[in-house]
Tab-separated table of N, CA and C and ligand atoms in Angstrom:
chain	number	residue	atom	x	y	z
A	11	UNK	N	125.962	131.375	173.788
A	11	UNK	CA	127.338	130.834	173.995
A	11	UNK	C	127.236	129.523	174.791
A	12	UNK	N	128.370	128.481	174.754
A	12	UNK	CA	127.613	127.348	174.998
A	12	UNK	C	128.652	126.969	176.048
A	13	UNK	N	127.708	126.442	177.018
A	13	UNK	CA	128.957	126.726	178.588
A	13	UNK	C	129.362	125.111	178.626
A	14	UNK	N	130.155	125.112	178.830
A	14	UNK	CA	130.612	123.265	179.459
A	14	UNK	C	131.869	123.158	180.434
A	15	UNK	N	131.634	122.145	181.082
A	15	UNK	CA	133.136	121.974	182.140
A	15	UNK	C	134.004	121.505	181.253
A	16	UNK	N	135.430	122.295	181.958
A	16	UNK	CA	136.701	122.320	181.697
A	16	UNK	C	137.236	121.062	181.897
A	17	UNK	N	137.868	120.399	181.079
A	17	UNK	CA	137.890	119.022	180.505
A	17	UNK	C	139.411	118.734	181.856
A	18	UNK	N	140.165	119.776	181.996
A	18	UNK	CA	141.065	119.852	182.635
A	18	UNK	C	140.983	120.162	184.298
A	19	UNK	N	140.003	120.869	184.654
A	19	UNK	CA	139.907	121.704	186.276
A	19	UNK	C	138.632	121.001	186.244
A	20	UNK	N	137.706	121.084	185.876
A	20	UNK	CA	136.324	120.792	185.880
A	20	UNK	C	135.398	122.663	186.159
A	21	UNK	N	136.078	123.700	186.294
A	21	UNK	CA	135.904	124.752	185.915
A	21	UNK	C	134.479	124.797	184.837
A	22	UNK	N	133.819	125.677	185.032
A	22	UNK	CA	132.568	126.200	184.055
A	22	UNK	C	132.702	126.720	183.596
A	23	UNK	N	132.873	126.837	181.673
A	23	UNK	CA	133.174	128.221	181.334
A	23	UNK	C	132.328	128.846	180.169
A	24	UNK	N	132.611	129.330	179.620
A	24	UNK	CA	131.975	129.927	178.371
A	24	UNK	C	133.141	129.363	177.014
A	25	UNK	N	132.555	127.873	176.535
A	25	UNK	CA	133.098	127.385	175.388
A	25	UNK	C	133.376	128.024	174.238
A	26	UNK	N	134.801	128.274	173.804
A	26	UNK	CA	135.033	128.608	172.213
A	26	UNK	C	135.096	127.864	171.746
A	27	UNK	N	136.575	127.140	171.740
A	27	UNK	CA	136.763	126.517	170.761
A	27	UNK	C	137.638	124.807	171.298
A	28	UNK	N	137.888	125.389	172.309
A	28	UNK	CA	138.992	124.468	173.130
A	28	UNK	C	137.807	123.629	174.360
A	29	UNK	N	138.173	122.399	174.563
A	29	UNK	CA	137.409	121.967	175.644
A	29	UNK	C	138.428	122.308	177.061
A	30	UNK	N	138.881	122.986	177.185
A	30	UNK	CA	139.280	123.726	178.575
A	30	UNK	C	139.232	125.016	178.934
A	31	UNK	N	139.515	125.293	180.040
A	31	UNK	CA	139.043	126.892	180.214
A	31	UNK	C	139.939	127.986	179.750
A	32	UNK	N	140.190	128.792	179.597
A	32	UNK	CA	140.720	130.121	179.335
A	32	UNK	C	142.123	129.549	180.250
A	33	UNK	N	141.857	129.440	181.498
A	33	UNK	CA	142.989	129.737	182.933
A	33	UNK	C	143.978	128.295	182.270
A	34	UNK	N	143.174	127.515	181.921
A	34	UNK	CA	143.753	126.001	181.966
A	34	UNK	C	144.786	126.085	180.474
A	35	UNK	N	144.316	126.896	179.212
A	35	UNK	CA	145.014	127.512	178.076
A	35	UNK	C	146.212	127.923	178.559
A	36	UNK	N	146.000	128.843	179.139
A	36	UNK	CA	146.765	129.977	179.482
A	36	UNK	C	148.256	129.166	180.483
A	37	UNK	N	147.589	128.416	181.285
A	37	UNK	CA	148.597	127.395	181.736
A	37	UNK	C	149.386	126.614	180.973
A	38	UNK	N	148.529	126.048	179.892
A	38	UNK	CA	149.389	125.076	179.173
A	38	UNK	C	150.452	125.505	178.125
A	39	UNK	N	149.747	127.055	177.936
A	39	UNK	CA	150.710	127.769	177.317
A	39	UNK	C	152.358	127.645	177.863
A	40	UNK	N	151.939	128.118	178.916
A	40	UNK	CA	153.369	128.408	179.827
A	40	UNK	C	154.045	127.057	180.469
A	41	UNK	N	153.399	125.970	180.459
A	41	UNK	CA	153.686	124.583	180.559
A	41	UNK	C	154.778	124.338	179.216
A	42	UNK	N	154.267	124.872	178.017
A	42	UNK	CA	154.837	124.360	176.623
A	42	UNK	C	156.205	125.244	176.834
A	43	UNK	N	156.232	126.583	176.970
A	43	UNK	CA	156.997	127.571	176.531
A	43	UNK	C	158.362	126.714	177.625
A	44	UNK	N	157.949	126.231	178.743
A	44	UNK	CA	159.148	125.993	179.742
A	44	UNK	C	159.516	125.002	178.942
A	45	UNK	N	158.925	123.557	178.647
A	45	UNK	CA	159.589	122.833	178.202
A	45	UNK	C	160.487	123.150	176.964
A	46	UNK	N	159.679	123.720	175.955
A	46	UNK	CA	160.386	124.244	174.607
A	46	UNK	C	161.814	124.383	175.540
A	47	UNK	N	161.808	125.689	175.898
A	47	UNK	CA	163.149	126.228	177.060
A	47	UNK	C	164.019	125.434	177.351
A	48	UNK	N	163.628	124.249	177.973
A	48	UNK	CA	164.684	123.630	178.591
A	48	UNK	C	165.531	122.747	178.055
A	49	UNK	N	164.210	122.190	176.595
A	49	UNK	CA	165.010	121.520	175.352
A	49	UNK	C	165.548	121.956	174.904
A	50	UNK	N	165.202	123.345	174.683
A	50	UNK	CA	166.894	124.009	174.118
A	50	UNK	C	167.860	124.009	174.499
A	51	UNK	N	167.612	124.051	175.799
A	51	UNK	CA	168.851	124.196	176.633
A	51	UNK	C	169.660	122.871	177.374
A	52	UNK	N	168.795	121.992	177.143
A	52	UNK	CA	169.325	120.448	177.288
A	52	UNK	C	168.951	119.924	176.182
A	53	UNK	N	169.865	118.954	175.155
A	53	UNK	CA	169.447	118.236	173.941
A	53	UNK	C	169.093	116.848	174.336
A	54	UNK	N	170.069	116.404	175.485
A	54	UNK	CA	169.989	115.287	175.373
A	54	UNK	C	168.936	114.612	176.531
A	55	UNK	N	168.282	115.728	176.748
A	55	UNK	CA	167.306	115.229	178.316
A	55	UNK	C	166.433	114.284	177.808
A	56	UNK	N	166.361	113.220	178.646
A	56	UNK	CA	165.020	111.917	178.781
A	56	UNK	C	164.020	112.797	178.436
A	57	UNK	N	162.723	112.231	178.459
A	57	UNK	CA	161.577	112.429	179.202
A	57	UNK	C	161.593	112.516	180.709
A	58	UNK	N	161.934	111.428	181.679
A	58	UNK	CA	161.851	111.485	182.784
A	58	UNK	C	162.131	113.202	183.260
A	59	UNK	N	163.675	113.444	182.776
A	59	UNK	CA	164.459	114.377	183.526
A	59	UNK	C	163.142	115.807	182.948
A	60	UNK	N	162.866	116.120	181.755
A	60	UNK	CA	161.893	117.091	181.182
A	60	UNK	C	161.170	117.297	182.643
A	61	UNK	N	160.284	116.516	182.086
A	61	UNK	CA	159.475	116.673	183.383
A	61	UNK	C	159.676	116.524	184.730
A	62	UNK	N	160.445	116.174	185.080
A	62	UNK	CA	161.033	116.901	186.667
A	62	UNK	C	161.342	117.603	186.812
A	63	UNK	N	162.355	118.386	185.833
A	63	UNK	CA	162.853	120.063	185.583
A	63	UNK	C	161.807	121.019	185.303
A	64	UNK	N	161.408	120.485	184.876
A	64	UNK	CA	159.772	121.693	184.127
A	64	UNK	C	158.689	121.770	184.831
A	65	UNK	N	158.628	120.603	185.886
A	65	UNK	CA	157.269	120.357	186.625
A	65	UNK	C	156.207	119.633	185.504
A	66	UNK	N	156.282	120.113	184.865
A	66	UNK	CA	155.132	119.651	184.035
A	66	UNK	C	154.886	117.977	183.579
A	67	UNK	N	154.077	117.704	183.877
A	67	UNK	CA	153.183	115.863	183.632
A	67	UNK	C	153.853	115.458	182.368
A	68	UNK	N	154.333	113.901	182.297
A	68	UNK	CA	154.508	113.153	181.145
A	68	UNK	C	153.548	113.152	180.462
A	69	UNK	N	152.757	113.209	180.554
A	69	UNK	CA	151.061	113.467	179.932
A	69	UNK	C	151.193	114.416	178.734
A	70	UNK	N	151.596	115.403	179.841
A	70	UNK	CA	151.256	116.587	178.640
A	70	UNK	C	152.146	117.063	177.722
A	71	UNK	N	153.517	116.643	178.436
A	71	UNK	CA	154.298	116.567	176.942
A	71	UNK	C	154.478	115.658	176.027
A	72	UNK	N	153.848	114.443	176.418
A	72	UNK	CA	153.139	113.858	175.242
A	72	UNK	C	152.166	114.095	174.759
A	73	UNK	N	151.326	114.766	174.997
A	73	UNK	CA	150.086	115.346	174.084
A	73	UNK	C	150.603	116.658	173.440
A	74	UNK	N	151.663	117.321	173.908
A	74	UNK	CA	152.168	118.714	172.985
A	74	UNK	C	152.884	118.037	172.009
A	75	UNK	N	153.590	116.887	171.862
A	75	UNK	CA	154.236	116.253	170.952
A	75	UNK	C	153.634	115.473	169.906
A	76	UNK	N	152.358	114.943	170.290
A	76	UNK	CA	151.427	114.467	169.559
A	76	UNK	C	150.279	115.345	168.716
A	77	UNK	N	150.140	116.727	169.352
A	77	UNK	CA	149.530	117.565	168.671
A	77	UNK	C	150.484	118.099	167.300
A	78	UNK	N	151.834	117.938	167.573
A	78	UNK	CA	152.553	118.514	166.387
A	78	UNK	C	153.309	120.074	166.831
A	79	UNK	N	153.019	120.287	168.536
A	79	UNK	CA	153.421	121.515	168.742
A	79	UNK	C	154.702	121.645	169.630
A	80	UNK	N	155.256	120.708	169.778
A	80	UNK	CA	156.659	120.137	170.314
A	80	UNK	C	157.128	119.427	169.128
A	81	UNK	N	158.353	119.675	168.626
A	81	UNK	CA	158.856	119.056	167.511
A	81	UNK	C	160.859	118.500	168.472
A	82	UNK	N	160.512	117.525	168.138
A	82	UNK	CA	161.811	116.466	168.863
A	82	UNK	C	162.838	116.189	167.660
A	83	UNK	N	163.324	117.500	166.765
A	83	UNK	CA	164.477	117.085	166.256
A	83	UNK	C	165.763	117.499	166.600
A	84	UNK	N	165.743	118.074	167.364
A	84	UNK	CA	166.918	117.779	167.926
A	84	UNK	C	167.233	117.394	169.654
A	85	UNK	N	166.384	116.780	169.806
A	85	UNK	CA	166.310	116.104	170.858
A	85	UNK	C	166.068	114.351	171.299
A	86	UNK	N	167.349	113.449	170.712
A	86	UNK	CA	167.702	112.440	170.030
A	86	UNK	C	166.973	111.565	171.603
A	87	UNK	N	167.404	111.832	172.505
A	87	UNK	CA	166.903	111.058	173.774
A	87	UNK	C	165.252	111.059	174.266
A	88	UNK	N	164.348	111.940	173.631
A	88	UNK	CA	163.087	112.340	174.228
A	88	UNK	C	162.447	111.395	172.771
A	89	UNK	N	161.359	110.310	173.436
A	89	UNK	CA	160.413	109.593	172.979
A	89	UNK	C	159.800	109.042	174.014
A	90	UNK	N	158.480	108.409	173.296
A	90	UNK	CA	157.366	107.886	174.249
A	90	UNK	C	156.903	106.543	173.433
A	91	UNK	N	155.968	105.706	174.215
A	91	UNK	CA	156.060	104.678	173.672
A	91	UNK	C	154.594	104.565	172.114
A	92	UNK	N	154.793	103.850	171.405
A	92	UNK	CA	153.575	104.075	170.560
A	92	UNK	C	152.851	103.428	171.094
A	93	UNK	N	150.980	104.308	170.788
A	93	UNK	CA	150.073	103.356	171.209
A	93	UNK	C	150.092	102.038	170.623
A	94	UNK	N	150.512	101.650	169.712
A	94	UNK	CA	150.195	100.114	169.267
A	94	UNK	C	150.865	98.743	169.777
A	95	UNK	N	152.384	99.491	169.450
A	95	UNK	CA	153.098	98.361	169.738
A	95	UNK	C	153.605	98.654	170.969
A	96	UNK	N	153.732	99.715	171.674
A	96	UNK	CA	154.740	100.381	173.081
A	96	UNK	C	156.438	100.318	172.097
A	97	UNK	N	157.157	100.512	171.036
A	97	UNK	CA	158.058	100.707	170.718
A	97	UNK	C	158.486	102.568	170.522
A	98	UNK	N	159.556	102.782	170.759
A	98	UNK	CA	159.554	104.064	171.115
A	98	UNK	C	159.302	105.229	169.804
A	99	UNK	N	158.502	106.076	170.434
A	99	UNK	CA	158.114	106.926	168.767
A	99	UNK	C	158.408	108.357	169.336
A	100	UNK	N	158.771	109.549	168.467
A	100	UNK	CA	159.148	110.471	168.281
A	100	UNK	C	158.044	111.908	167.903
A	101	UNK	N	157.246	110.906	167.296
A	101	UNK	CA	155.944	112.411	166.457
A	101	UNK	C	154.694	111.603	166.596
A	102	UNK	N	153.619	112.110	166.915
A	102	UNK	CA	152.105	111.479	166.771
A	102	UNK	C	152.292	110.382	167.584
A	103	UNK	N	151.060	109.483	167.091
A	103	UNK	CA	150.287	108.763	168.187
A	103	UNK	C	151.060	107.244	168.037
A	104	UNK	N	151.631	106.900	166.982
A	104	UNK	CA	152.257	105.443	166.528
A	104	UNK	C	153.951	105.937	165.897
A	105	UNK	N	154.319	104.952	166.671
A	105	UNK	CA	155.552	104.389	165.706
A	105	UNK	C	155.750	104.872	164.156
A	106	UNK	N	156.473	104.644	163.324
A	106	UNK	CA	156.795	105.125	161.469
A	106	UNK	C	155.960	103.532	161.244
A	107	UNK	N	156.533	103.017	162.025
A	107	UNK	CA	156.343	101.233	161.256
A	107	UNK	C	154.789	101.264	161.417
A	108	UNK	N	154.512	101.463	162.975
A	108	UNK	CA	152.560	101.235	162.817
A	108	UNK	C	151.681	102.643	161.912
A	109	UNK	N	152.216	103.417	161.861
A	109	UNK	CA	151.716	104.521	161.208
A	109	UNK	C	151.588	103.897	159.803
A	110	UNK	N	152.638	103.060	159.251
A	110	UNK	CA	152.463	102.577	157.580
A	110	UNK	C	151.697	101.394	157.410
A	111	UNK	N	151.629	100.538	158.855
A	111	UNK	CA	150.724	99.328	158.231
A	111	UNK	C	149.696	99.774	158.775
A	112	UNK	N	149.283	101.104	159.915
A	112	UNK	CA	147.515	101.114	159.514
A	112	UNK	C	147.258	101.726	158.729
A	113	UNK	N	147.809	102.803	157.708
A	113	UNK	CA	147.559	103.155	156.629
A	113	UNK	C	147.038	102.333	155.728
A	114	UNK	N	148.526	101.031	155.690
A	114	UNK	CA	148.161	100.128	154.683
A	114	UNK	C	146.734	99.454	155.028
A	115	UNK	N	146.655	99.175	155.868
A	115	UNK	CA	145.140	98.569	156.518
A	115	UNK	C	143.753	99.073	156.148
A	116	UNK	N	144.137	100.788	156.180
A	116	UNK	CA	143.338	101.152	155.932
A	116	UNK	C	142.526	101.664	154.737
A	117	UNK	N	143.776	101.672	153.556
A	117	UNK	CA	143.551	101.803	152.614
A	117	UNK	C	142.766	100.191	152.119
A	118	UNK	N	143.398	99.196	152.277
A	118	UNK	CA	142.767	98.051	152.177
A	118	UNK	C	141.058	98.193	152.420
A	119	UNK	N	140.613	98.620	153.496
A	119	UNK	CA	139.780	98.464	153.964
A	119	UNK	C	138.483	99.299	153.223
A	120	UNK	N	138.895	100.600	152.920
A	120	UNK	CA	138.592	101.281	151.651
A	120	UNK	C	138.226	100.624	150.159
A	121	UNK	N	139.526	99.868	149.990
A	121	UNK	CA	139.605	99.151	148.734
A	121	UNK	C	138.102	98.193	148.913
A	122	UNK	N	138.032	97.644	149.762
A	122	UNK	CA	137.244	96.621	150.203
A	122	UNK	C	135.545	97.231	149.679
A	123	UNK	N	135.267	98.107	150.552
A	123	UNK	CA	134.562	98.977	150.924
A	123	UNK	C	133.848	99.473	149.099
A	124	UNK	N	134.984	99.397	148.404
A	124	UNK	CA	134.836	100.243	146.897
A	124	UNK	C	134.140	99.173	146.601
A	125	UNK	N	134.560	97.512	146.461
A	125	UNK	CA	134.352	96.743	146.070
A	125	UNK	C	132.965	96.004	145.811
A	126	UNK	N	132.833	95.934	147.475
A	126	UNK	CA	131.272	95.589	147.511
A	126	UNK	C	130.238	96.625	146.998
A	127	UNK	N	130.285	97.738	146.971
A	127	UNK	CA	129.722	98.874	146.341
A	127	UNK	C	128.995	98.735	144.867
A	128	UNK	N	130.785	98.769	144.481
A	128	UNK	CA	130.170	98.392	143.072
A	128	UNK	C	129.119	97.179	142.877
A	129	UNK	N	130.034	95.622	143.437
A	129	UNK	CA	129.303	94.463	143.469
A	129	UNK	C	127.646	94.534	143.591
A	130	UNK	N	127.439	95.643	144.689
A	130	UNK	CA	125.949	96.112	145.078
A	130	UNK	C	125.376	96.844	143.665
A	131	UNK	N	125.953	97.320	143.251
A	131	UNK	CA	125.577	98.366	142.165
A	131	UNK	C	124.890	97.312	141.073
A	132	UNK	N	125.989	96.206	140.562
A	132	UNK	CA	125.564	95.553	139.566
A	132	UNK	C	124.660	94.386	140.363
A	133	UNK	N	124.307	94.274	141.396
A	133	UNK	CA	123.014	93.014	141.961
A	133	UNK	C	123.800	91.785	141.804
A	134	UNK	N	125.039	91.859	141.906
A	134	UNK	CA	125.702	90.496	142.817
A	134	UNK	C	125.967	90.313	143.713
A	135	UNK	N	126.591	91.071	144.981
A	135	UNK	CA	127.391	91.088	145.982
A	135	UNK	C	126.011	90.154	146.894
A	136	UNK	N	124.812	90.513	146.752
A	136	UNK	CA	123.209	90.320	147.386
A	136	UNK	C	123.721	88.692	147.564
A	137	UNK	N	123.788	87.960	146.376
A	137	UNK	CA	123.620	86.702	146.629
A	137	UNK	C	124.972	86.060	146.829
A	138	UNK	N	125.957	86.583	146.663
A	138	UNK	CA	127.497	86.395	147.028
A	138	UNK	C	127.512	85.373	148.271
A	139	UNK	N	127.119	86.031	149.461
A	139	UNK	CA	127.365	85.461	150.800
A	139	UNK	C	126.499	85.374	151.540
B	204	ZN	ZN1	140.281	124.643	183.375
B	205	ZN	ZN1	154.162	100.950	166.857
């Protein structure tokens, strides 16, 4: 069994599956369940106010929201900023808008990727550039 510190306490534990410990799970469990709670029970709460009512870190209810295990539909006032642009986002790690142009980017980049391939395949791309 493969032991490593708890990414969260720095705790030693016996690794499953999670890089934190059992105790630190078990916390965040009950970290999630309050907030869930209180969004129900407030629709229109900030972020700020969440987490002053709940105790629980802006942190981590942005990472329960970004995992996909906090869902903000009916909670029109609670967003965080996207990593790309800092414009305010609702689900995951980006904005709708940056979520579609790194897609698009990335599909590009793919495309690209196909390209020279082939080019390699037939013994041109070599003397290309
Ligand atoms: Zn821990
Ligand atoms: Zn963005």
């Amino acid at each position: 069994m493969p032991i490593a510190n708890c990414k969260r306490c720095g705790r030693l534990f016996n690794r499953v599956r999670r890089d934190i410990c059992p105790a630190c799970v078990a916390e965040e469990d009950k970290a999630f369940e309050t907030v869930r709670q209180y969004l129900r029970e407030h629709r229109d709460a900030t972020m700020a106010e969440v987490s002053e009512e709940t105790g629980v870190g802006v942190d981590l209810i942005i990472a329960m929201i970004q995992d996909g295990r906090l869902m903000l539909r009916d909670n029109p006032n609670l967003h965080y900023p996207c990593e790309r642009c800092g414009q305010p986002t609702r689900a995951g790690r980006y904005c709708p808008r940056c979520t579609k142009e790194l897609s698009a980017s990335l599909s590009a980049a793919a495309r690209d990727l196909r390209k020279k391939a082939q080019e390699m395949e037939r013994g041109q791309g070599y003397y290309s550039r």
